[in-house]
Amino acid sequence: MGDRRRAGDPALDVGAPRERLRDRAGIHLQLDGPADPRGVRHLSPRDGQRGGAMKFGLNFFPSFRPSDLSTAAYFDQVLRMCERADQLGYRSVKAVEHYFHDYGGQTPNPVVLLSAIAARTRRLRLITGAVIPAFNHPVKLAGELAMLDNVSGGRLDVGFGRAFIPKEFEVFGISMDESRARFEEGIDIITRLWTEDRVTYQGKFHRFNDVHSTPRPVQKPHPPIWVAAVMSEESFVAAGRRGDNLMIVPYAGSVERARDLVRVYRRAWRDAGHPPGAEQIQVSLHCYVAETQREAIEGFRRPLERYVEVFSEALGSWVGHESPQYANYQKMVQGVISTTPESILENRAALVGSPEEVVDQVAMVREAFGEVEPSLQMNFGGMSEREAFRTLELFATRVMPKFTS
């Protein structure tokens, strides 16, 4: 498989020896403020250690019914929230790829949404959270992602995922038993197309000769790479060994299980020789902030119930379905279906309350996972615009300053 190189260091030219590139993998992290014409700044590994300033991002995962609001109204809200988040100091925005259901299905192509966000913002990092190599030809995906990196002035972070909903695999004619192999082959092809002048590839799923991919990414050797991992320990180990950044979703299982898997990832990262503390981890969390705890909990209930409703509906295709590639997913399905607002709060898998209470909850997230970037769903379940913008403002003005100074 081709060499997997990390982004962010102008000194790491494409022709550098692979050993040197591996030794320096992950040292350079992406920050808000520009320090060169591409808007890329760099940190030493020490800056990623516990006790440093935290960063916070937004996670746009559509989970509404047509009766809640129109798709056009949802995207209008997303774009205006991103404009304001850019001004308030949030670091990143993430968009998902899903299909055929009200659970994420309004964004079948996150690149399109992130391109619109790029045009309305100046500083936000733009994260695909995630694109699915199994459902996209990697040659086409490499060009589209590089195009977004150029359009945004080098603000792209690329998150890849395996997908996990059987209906999506069925419609695309892809076996779930091939998901990991397609995932790994797709990322390998894309990184080679970004970093090599001409690529010939003879893989299990894709074969082509003498391809020169254009455009080339702005960031060198390529944009930072993230991988989404949910339940499979193998996914966490593989991400750590490769030196990929990590995106996790605690509410899909439990905070305790997610914490243990993050430890597995960090151990694999260190054992592979990557610099300790240079890894980046995003934790996806629902977030609802109001002036009082009572108002927040009451407001959180309805959109969370809608979110669980559409999520459970999408997971319906797991009935009677098994795949060795997705160990423990039946348990996850049952956990999602049984989720209530009370259970998600008891499991500390959401940030809900007054600003003061949410400060304590963020501190607990850092205590559980170490230095991570919370990626916050603030407009889930068809909630009102007033609620979404209130959370955005209160979190930025009364929670973030406790962790970003």
CSV table of C-alpha atoms in Angstrom, one decimal:
chain,number,residue,atom,x,y,z
A,1,MET,CA,0.0,0.0,0.0
A,2,GLY,CA,1.1,3.6,-0.7
A,3,ASP,CA,2.8,5.7,2.0
A,4,ARG,CA,0.4,7.6,4.2
A,5,ARG,CA,1.8,11.1,4.8
A,6,ARG,CA,0.6,13.7,7.3
A,7,ALA,CA,-0.2,17.3,6.4
A,8,GLY,CA,1.0,20.6,7.5
A,9,ASP,CA,4.8,20.9,7.1
A,10,PRO,CA,6.2,22.7,4.1
A,11,ALA,CA,9.5,20.9,4.7
A,12,LEU,CA,8.0,17.5,4.0
A,13,ASP,CA,8.3,17.5,0.3
A,14,VAL,CA,6.8,14.7,-1.8
A,15,GLY,CA,10.1,13.3,-2.7
A,16,ALA,CA,11.3,13.0,0.9
A,17,PRO,CA,12.3,9.5,2.2
A,18,ARG,CA,9.4,7.6,3.6
A,19,GLU,CA,11.2,6.9,6.8
A,20,ARG,CA,11.7,10.6,7.5
A,21,LEU,CA,8.0,11.3,6.7
A,22,ARG,CA,6.8,8.7,9.1
A,23,ASP,CA,9.1,9.9,11.9
A,24,ARG,CA,7.6,13.3,11.7
A,25,ALA,CA,4.0,12.2,11.3
A,26,GLY,CA,1.4,14.1,13.2
A,27,ILE,CA,3.7,16.8,14.7
A,28,HIS,CA,1.9,19.6,13.0
A,29,LEU,CA,-1.6,20.5,14.1
A,30,GLN,CA,-4.1,22.9,12.4
A,31,LEU,CA,-5.2,26.0,14.2
A,32,ASP,CA,-7.7,28.9,13.6
A,33,GLY,CA,-5.4,31.8,12.8
A,34,PRO,CA,-3.3,32.2,9.7
A,35,ALA,CA,0.5,32.2,9.9
A,36,ASP,CA,1.3,31.8,6.2
A,37,PRO,CA,-0.6,32.4,2.9
A,38,ARG,CA,-2.5,29.1,3.2
A,39,GLY,CA,-3.9,29.9,6.7
A,40,VAL,CA,-2.0,27.0,8.2
A,41,ARG,CA,-0.3,27.3,11.6
A,42,HIS,CA,1.8,24.7,13.4
A,43,LEU,CA,2.2,23.4,16.9
A,44,SER,CA,4.8,21.3,18.6
A,45,PRO,CA,3.6,18.0,20.2
A,46,ARG,CA,3.9,19.5,23.6
A,47,ASP,CA,1.1,21.9,22.8
A,48,GLY,CA,-1.3,19.0,22.3
A,49,GLN,CA,-0.8,17.7,25.8
A,50,ARG,CA,-3.3,17.9,28.6
A,51,GLY,CA,-3.9,21.3,30.1
A,52,GLY,CA,-3.5,23.3,26.9
A,53,ALA,CA,-6.2,25.4,25.3
A,54,MET,CA,-9.2,23.4,24.0
A,55,LYS,CA,-10.7,23.9,20.6
A,56,PHE,CA,-14.4,23.5,19.7
A,57,GLY,CA,-16.2,22.7,16.5
A,58,LEU,CA,-19.7,22.4,15.0
A,59,ASN,CA,-21.1,19.2,13.7
A,60,PHE,CA,-24.0,19.5,11.2
A,61,PHE,CA,-25.9,16.2,11.0
A,62,PRO,CA,-29.4,16.7,9.6
A,63,SER,CA,-31.9,14.7,11.6
A,64,PHE,CA,-35.3,16.4,11.0
A,65,ARG,CA,-38.6,15.5,9.3
A,66,PRO,CA,-40.0,17.5,6.4
A,67,SER,CA,-42.8,18.5,8.8
A,68,ASP,CA,-40.1,20.2,11.0
A,69,LEU,CA,-38.6,22.4,8.4
A,70,SER,CA,-37.7,22.4,4.7
A,71,THR,CA,-34.2,21.3,3.5
A,72,ALA,CA,-33.6,24.8,2.1
A,73,ALA,CA,-34.4,26.4,5.5
A,74,TYR,CA,-32.1,23.9,7.2
A,75,PHE,CA,-29.2,24.8,4.9
A,76,ASP,CA,-29.9,28.5,5.3
A,77,GLN,CA,-29.7,28.1,9.0
A,78,VAL,CA,-26.4,26.1,8.7
A,79,LEU,CA,-24.7,28.7,6.6
A,80,ARG,CA,-25.7,31.5,8.9
A,81,MET,CA,-24.6,29.6,12.0
A,82,CYS,CA,-21.2,29.0,10.3
A,83,GLU,CA,-20.8,32.7,9.6
A,84,ARG,CA,-21.4,33.5,13.2
A,85,ALA,CA,-19.3,30.6,14.5
A,86,ASP,CA,-16.4,31.9,12.4
A,87,GLN,CA,-16.7,35.2,14.2
A,88,LEU,CA,-17.1,33.7,17.6
A,89,GLY,CA,-13.9,31.6,17.5
A,90,TYR,CA,-15.1,28.1,16.8
A,91,ARG,CA,-12.3,26.1,15.1
A,92,SER,CA,-14.0,23.7,12.8
A,93,VAL,CA,-17.2,22.7,11.0
A,94,LYS,CA,-18.0,19.1,10.1
A,95,ALA,CA,-20.5,17.7,7.6
A,96,VAL,CA,-21.7,14.1,7.1
A,97,GLU,CA,-22.4,11.7,4.2
A,98,HIS,CA,-25.5,9.6,4.5
A,99,TYR,CA,-28.4,8.5,2.2
A,100,PHE,CA,-32.1,7.6,1.9
A,101,HIS,CA,-33.2,8.5,5.5
A,102,ASP,CA,-34.0,11.5,7.5
A,103,TYR,CA,-31.0,10.5,9.6
A,104,GLY,CA,-28.3,12.4,7.7
A,105,GLY,CA,-29.8,11.8,4.3
A,106,GLN,CA,-30.1,15.5,3.5
A,107,THR,CA,-26.3,15.7,3.0
A,108,PRO,CA,-25.4,12.9,0.5
A,109,ASN,CA,-22.3,14.9,-0.4
A,110,PRO,CA,-20.5,16.9,2.4
A,111,VAL,CA,-18.1,18.4,-0.1
A,112,VAL,CA,-21.0,20.5,-1.6
A,113,LEU,CA,-22.1,21.8,1.8
A,114,LEU,CA,-18.5,22.5,2.9
A,115,SER,CA,-17.9,24.4,-0.3
A,116,ALA,CA,-20.8,26.7,0.4
A,117,ILE,CA,-19.5,27.2,4.0
A,118,ALA,CA,-16.1,28.0,2.7
A,119,ALA,CA,-17.5,30.9,0.6
A,120,ARG,CA,-19.2,32.3,3.8
A,121,THR,CA,-16.3,32.0,6.2
A,122,ARG,CA,-12.6,32.8,6.6
A,123,ARG,CA,-11.1,30.8,9.4
A,124,LEU,CA,-13.2,27.6,10.1
A,125,ARG,CA,-11.5,24.3,9.3
A,126,LEU,CA,-13.8,22.3,7.0
A,127,ILE,CA,-14.0,18.6,7.9
A,128,THR,CA,-15.7,15.8,6.0
A,129,GLY,CA,-17.2,13.8,8.8
A,130,ALA,CA,-17.0,11.5,6.9
A,131,VAL,CA,-16.8,10.7,3.2
A,132,ILE,CA,-17.3,7.1,2.4
A,133,PRO,CA,-14.7,5.5,0.0
A,134,ALA,CA,-16.9,2.4,-0.4
A,135,PHE,CA,-19.6,4.6,-2.1
A,136,ASN,CA,-17.3,6.9,-4.1
A,137,HIS,CA,-14.7,6.1,-6.7
A,138,PRO,CA,-11.4,7.2,-5.1
A,139,VAL,CA,-10.1,8.9,-8.2
A,140,LYS,CA,-13.1,11.1,-8.4
A,141,LEU,CA,-13.1,11.7,-4.7
A,142,ALA,CA,-9.4,12.7,-4.7
A,143,GLY,CA,-10.1,15.4,-7.3
A,144,GLU,CA,-13.2,16.8,-5.5
A,145,LEU,CA,-11.5,17.0,-2.1
A,146,ALA,CA,-8.4,18.7,-3.6
A,147,MET,CA,-10.7,21.1,-5.4
A,148,LEU,CA,-12.3,22.0,-2.0
A,149,ASP,CA,-8.9,22.5,-0.5
A,150,ASN,CA,-8.1,25.0,-3.2
A,151,VAL,CA,-11.5,26.8,-3.0
A,152,SER,CA,-11.1,27.2,0.7
A,153,GLY,CA,-7.5,28.4,0.7
A,154,GLY,CA,-6.2,25.2,2.4
A,155,ARG,CA,-8.8,24.8,5.1
A,156,LEU,CA,-9.8,21.2,4.4
A,157,ASP,CA,-9.5,18.3,6.9
A,158,VAL,CA,-10.5,15.0,5.3
A,159,GLY,CA,-12.4,12.5,7.5
A,160,PHE,CA,-13.1,9.1,6.1
A,161,GLY,CA,-15.6,6.5,7.3
A,162,ARG,CA,-16.7,2.9,6.6
A,163,ALA,CA,-20.5,3.6,6.8
A,164,PHE,CA,-22.6,1.3,8.9
A,165,ILE,CA,-26.2,1.3,7.6
A,166,PRO,CA,-27.1,-1.9,5.7
A,167,LYS,CA,-29.6,-0.1,3.4
A,168,GLU,CA,-26.9,2.2,2.0
A,169,PHE,CA,-24.7,-0.8,1.1
A,170,GLU,CA,-27.6,-2.6,-0.4
A,171,VAL,CA,-28.6,0.3,-2.7
A,172,PHE,CA,-25.0,0.8,-3.9
A,173,GLY,CA,-24.5,-2.9,-4.4
A,174,ILE,CA,-21.6,-3.1,-2.0
A,175,SER,CA,-21.1,-5.9,0.5
A,176,MET,CA,-20.7,-4.8,4.1
A,177,ASP,CA,-18.1,-7.6,4.4
A,178,GLU,CA,-15.8,-5.6,2.1
A,179,SER,CA,-16.2,-2.3,3.9
A,180,ARG,CA,-12.8,-2.3,5.7
A,181,ALA,CA,-10.9,-3.4,2.6
A,182,ARG,CA,-12.6,-0.8,0.4
A,183,PHE,CA,-12.0,1.9,3.1
A,184,GLU,CA,-8.3,1.2,3.3
A,185,GLU,CA,-7.8,0.8,-0.5
A,186,GLY,CA,-9.8,4.1,-1.1
A,187,ILE,CA,-7.7,6.1,1.3
A,188,ASP,CA,-4.5,4.6,-0.1
A,189,ILE,CA,-5.4,5.6,-3.6
A,190,ILE,CA,-6.5,9.1,-2.7
A,191,THR,CA,-3.3,9.9,-0.7
A,192,ARG,CA,-1.1,8.5,-3.6
A,193,LEU,CA,-3.0,10.6,-6.1
A,194,TRP,CA,-2.4,13.7,-4.0
A,195,THR,CA,1.3,13.0,-3.4
A,196,GLU,CA,2.6,11.3,-6.6
A,197,ASP,CA,2.8,12.7,-10.0
A,198,ARG,CA,1.5,9.7,-11.9
A,199,VAL,CA,-0.1,6.7,-10.3
A,200,THR,CA,-0.7,3.1,-11.6
A,201,TYR,CA,-2.8,1.0,-9.2
A,202,GLN,CA,-3.8,-2.6,-9.3
A,203,GLY,CA,-5.9,-3.2,-6.2
A,204,LYS,CA,-8.7,-5.6,-5.2
A,205,PHE,CA,-11.5,-3.1,-6.2
A,206,HIS,CA,-9.8,-0.5,-8.4
A,207,ARG,CA,-7.4,-0.8,-11.3
A,208,PHE,CA,-6.0,2.0,-13.4
A,209,ASN,CA,-2.8,3.1,-15.2
A,210,ASP,CA,-0.8,6.3,-15.4
A,211,VAL,CA,-3.2,8.7,-13.8
A,212,HIS,CA,-2.2,12.3,-13.0
A,213,SER,CA,-4.8,13.7,-10.6
A,214,THR,CA,-5.7,17.4,-10.7
A,215,PRO,CA,-6.1,19.7,-9.0
A,216,ARG,CA,-3.4,19.2,-6.4
A,217,PRO,CA,-4.2,20.0,-2.8
A,218,VAL,CA,-3.0,23.3,-1.4
A,219,GLN,CA,-1.8,21.7,1.8
A,220,LYS,CA,1.4,19.7,1.5
A,221,PRO,CA,1.8,16.8,1.3
A,222,HIS,CA,-2.0,16.7,1.7
A,223,PRO,CA,-4.8,17.8,4.0
A,224,PRO,CA,-4.9,16.3,7.5
A,225,ILE,CA,-6.6,12.8,7.6
A,226,TRP,CA,-9.2,11.7,10.1
A,227,VAL,CA,-11.0,8.5,10.5
A,228,ALA,CA,-14.4,7.8,12.1
A,229,ALA,CA,-14.5,4.9,14.5
A,230,VAL,CA,-17.5,3.8,16.6
A,231,MET,CA,-17.5,0.3,18.1
A,232,SER,CA,-14.8,-1.8,16.5
A,233,GLU,CA,-11.5,-2.0,18.5
A,234,GLU,CA,-9.8,-2.9,15.2
A,235,SER,CA,-10.7,0.5,13.8
A,236,PHE,CA,-9.2,2.3,16.7
A,237,VAL,CA,-6.0,0.2,16.6
A,238,ALA,CA,-5.7,0.7,12.8
A,239,ALA,CA,-6.1,4.5,13.1
A,240,GLY,CA,-3.5,4.7,15.7
A,241,ARG,CA,-1.0,2.6,13.8
A,242,ARG,CA,-1.4,4.7,10.6
A,243,GLY,CA,-1.1,8.0,12.5
A,244,ASP,CA,-4.6,9.2,11.5
A,245,ASN,CA,-6.6,11.6,13.6
A,246,LEU,CA,-9.7,10.2,15.2
A,247,MET,CA,-13.5,11.0,15.3
A,248,ILE,CA,-15.6,9.3,17.9
A,249,VAL,CA,-19.3,9.2,18.9
A,250,PRO,CA,-19.8,8.3,22.6
A,251,TYR,CA,-23.6,8.2,22.5
A,252,ALA,CA,-23.4,5.3,20.0
A,253,GLY,CA,-22.2,3.1,22.9
A,254,SER,CA,-21.2,4.6,26.3
A,255,VAL,CA,-18.7,7.1,27.5
A,256,GLU,CA,-16.9,4.4,29.4
A,257,ARG,CA,-16.5,2.2,26.3
A,258,ALA,CA,-15.5,5.2,24.2
A,259,ARG,CA,-12.9,6.2,26.8
A,260,ASP,CA,-11.4,2.7,26.8
A,261,LEU,CA,-11.2,2.7,23.0
A,262,VAL,CA,-9.5,6.1,22.9
A,263,ARG,CA,-6.9,4.6,25.2
A,264,VAL,CA,-6.5,1.7,22.8
A,265,TYR,CA,-6.0,4.2,19.9
A,266,ARG,CA,-3.4,6.3,21.9
A,267,ARG,CA,-1.5,3.1,22.8
A,268,ALA,CA,-1.4,2.0,19.1
A,269,TRP,CA,-0.3,5.5,18.2
A,270,ARG,CA,2.6,5.5,20.6
A,271,ASP,CA,3.6,1.9,19.8
A,272,ALA,CA,3.8,2.8,16.1
A,273,GLY,CA,6.3,5.5,16.9
A,274,HIS,CA,4.2,8.6,16.3
A,275,PRO,CA,4.9,11.5,18.6
A,276,PRO,CA,2.9,11.2,21.9
A,277,GLY,CA,0.4,14.1,22.2
A,278,ALA,CA,0.4,14.9,18.5
A,279,GLU,CA,-2.7,12.9,17.8
A,280,GLN,CA,-6.0,14.9,17.4
A,281,ILE,CA,-9.4,13.5,18.6
A,282,GLN,CA,-12.8,14.9,18.0
A,283,VAL,CA,-15.7,13.9,20.2
A,284,SER,CA,-19.2,14.3,18.7
A,285,LEU,CA,-21.7,15.5,21.3
A,286,HIS,CA,-25.2,17.0,21.2
A,287,CYS,CA,-25.2,20.4,22.9
A,288,TYR,CA,-28.1,22.5,24.2
A,289,VAL,CA,-27.5,25.5,26.4
A,290,ALA,CA,-30.0,27.8,28.0
A,291,GLU,CA,-30.0,30.3,30.8
A,292,THR,CA,-31.2,27.7,33.3
A,293,GLN,CA,-30.8,24.0,33.7
A,294,ARG,CA,-34.6,23.5,33.7
A,295,GLU,CA,-35.1,25.4,30.4
A,296,ALA,CA,-32.2,23.5,28.8
A,297,ILE,CA,-33.4,20.0,29.8
A,298,GLU,CA,-37.0,20.8,28.7
A,299,GLY,CA,-35.8,22.2,25.4
A,300,PHE,CA,-33.4,19.3,24.8
A,301,ARG,CA,-36.1,16.7,25.1
A,302,ARG,CA,-38.0,17.2,21.9
A,303,PRO,CA,-35.2,17.5,19.3
A,304,LEU,CA,-33.3,14.6,21.0
A,305,GLU,CA,-36.4,12.4,20.7
A,306,ARG,CA,-36.7,13.3,17.0
A,307,TYR,CA,-33.0,12.5,16.6
A,308,VAL,CA,-33.4,9.1,18.2
A,309,GLU,CA,-36.5,8.5,16.1
A,310,VAL,CA,-34.9,9.1,12.7
A,311,PHE,CA,-31.7,7.3,13.8
A,312,SER,CA,-33.7,4.2,14.9
A,313,GLU,CA,-35.6,4.2,11.6
A,314,ALA,CA,-32.3,4.2,9.6
A,315,LEU,CA,-31.0,1.3,11.7
A,316,GLY,CA,-34.1,-0.7,10.9
A,317,SER,CA,-32.2,-2.4,8.0
A,318,TRP,CA,-30.0,-4.1,10.6
A,319,VAL,CA,-32.9,-6.5,11.4
A,320,GLY,CA,-31.8,-9.9,10.3
A,321,HIS,CA,-28.5,-8.6,9.1
A,322,GLU,CA,-25.0,-9.7,10.3
A,323,SER,CA,-21.5,-8.9,9.1
A,324,PRO,CA,-18.2,-10.0,10.7
A,325,GLN,CA,-16.9,-6.5,9.7
A,326,TYR,CA,-19.3,-4.9,12.3
A,327,ALA,CA,-18.9,-6.8,15.5
A,328,ASN,CA,-21.1,-5.5,18.4
A,329,TYR,CA,-23.2,-3.4,16.1
A,330,GLN,CA,-26.4,-5.2,17.0
A,331,LYS,CA,-25.7,-4.2,20.6
A,332,MET,CA,-25.3,-0.6,19.4
A,333,VAL,CA,-28.6,-0.7,17.5
A,334,GLN,CA,-30.4,-1.8,20.6
A,335,GLY,CA,-28.7,0.9,22.6
A,336,VAL,CA,-29.8,3.6,20.2
A,337,ILE,CA,-33.4,2.4,20.0
A,338,SER,CA,-33.6,2.5,23.8
A,339,THR,CA,-32.0,5.9,24.2
A,340,THR,CA,-34.0,8.6,26.0
A,341,PRO,CA,-33.2,12.1,26.9
A,342,GLU,CA,-32.7,10.9,30.5
A,343,SER,CA,-30.4,8.1,29.5
A,344,ILE,CA,-28.1,10.2,27.4
A,345,LEU,CA,-27.8,12.7,30.2
A,346,GLU,CA,-27.1,10.0,32.8
A,347,ASN,CA,-24.4,8.6,30.5
A,348,ARG,CA,-22.8,12.1,30.1
A,349,ALA,CA,-23.0,11.7,26.3
A,350,ALA,CA,-24.4,15.3,25.8
A,351,LEU,CA,-23.7,18.8,27.0
A,352,VAL,CA,-27.0,20.1,28.3
A,353,GLY,CA,-27.7,22.8,30.9
A,354,SER,CA,-26.9,26.4,31.9
A,355,PRO,CA,-23.5,27.8,30.8
A,356,GLU,CA,-22.1,27.1,34.3
A,357,GLU,CA,-23.3,23.5,34.2
A,358,VAL,CA,-22.0,23.0,30.7
A,359,VAL,CA,-18.6,24.3,31.8
A,360,ASP,CA,-18.5,21.4,34.3
A,361,GLN,CA,-19.6,18.9,31.7
A,362,VAL,CA,-16.9,20.0,29.3
A,363,ALA,CA,-14.3,19.5,32.1
A,364,MET,CA,-15.7,16.0,32.6
A,365,VAL,CA,-15.2,15.3,28.9
A,366,ARG,CA,-11.6,16.4,29.1
A,367,GLU,CA,-11.2,14.3,32.3
A,368,ALA,CA,-12.6,11.2,30.5
A,369,PHE,CA,-10.7,11.6,27.1
A,370,GLY,CA,-7.8,13.9,27.7
A,371,GLU,CA,-7.1,16.7,25.2
A,372,VAL,CA,-9.9,16.4,22.6
A,373,GLU,CA,-11.9,18.8,20.4
A,374,PRO,CA,-15.7,18.6,21.1
A,375,SER,CA,-17.6,18.6,17.8
A,376,LEU,CA,-21.0,19.9,18.8
A,377,GLN,CA,-24.4,19.2,17.3
A,378,MET,CA,-26.3,22.4,18.0
A,379,ASN,CA,-29.2,22.3,15.5
A,380,PHE,CA,-30.3,18.6,15.7
A,381,GLY,CA,-33.8,17.1,15.5
A,382,GLY,CA,-35.4,20.1,13.7
A,383,MET,CA,-35.0,22.5,16.7
A,384,SER,CA,-35.9,26.1,16.2
A,385,GLU,CA,-33.5,28.7,14.9
A,386,ARG,CA,-33.8,30.6,18.1
A,387,GLU,CA,-32.7,27.6,20.2
A,388,ALA,CA,-29.8,26.8,17.9
A,389,PHE,CA,-28.4,30.3,17.8
A,390,ARG,CA,-28.9,30.7,21.6
A,391,THR,CA,-26.7,27.6,22.2
A,392,LEU,CA,-24.1,28.8,19.7
A,393,GLU,CA,-23.8,32.2,21.4
A,394,LEU,CA,-24.0,31.1,25.0
A,395,PHE,CA,-21.5,28.3,24.5
A,396,ALA,CA,-19.0,30.7,22.7
A,397,THR,CA,-19.3,33.6,25.2
A,398,ARG,CA,-19.7,31.8,28.5
A,399,VAL,CA,-18.3,28.3,28.1
A,400,MET,CA,-15.4,28.4,25.6
A,401,PRO,CA,-13.5,31.2,27.4
A,402,LYS,CA,-13.0,28.8,30.4
A,403,PHE,CA,-11.0,26.4,28.2
A,404,THR,CA,-9.4,28.5,25.4
A,405,SER,CA,-7.3,30.9,27.3
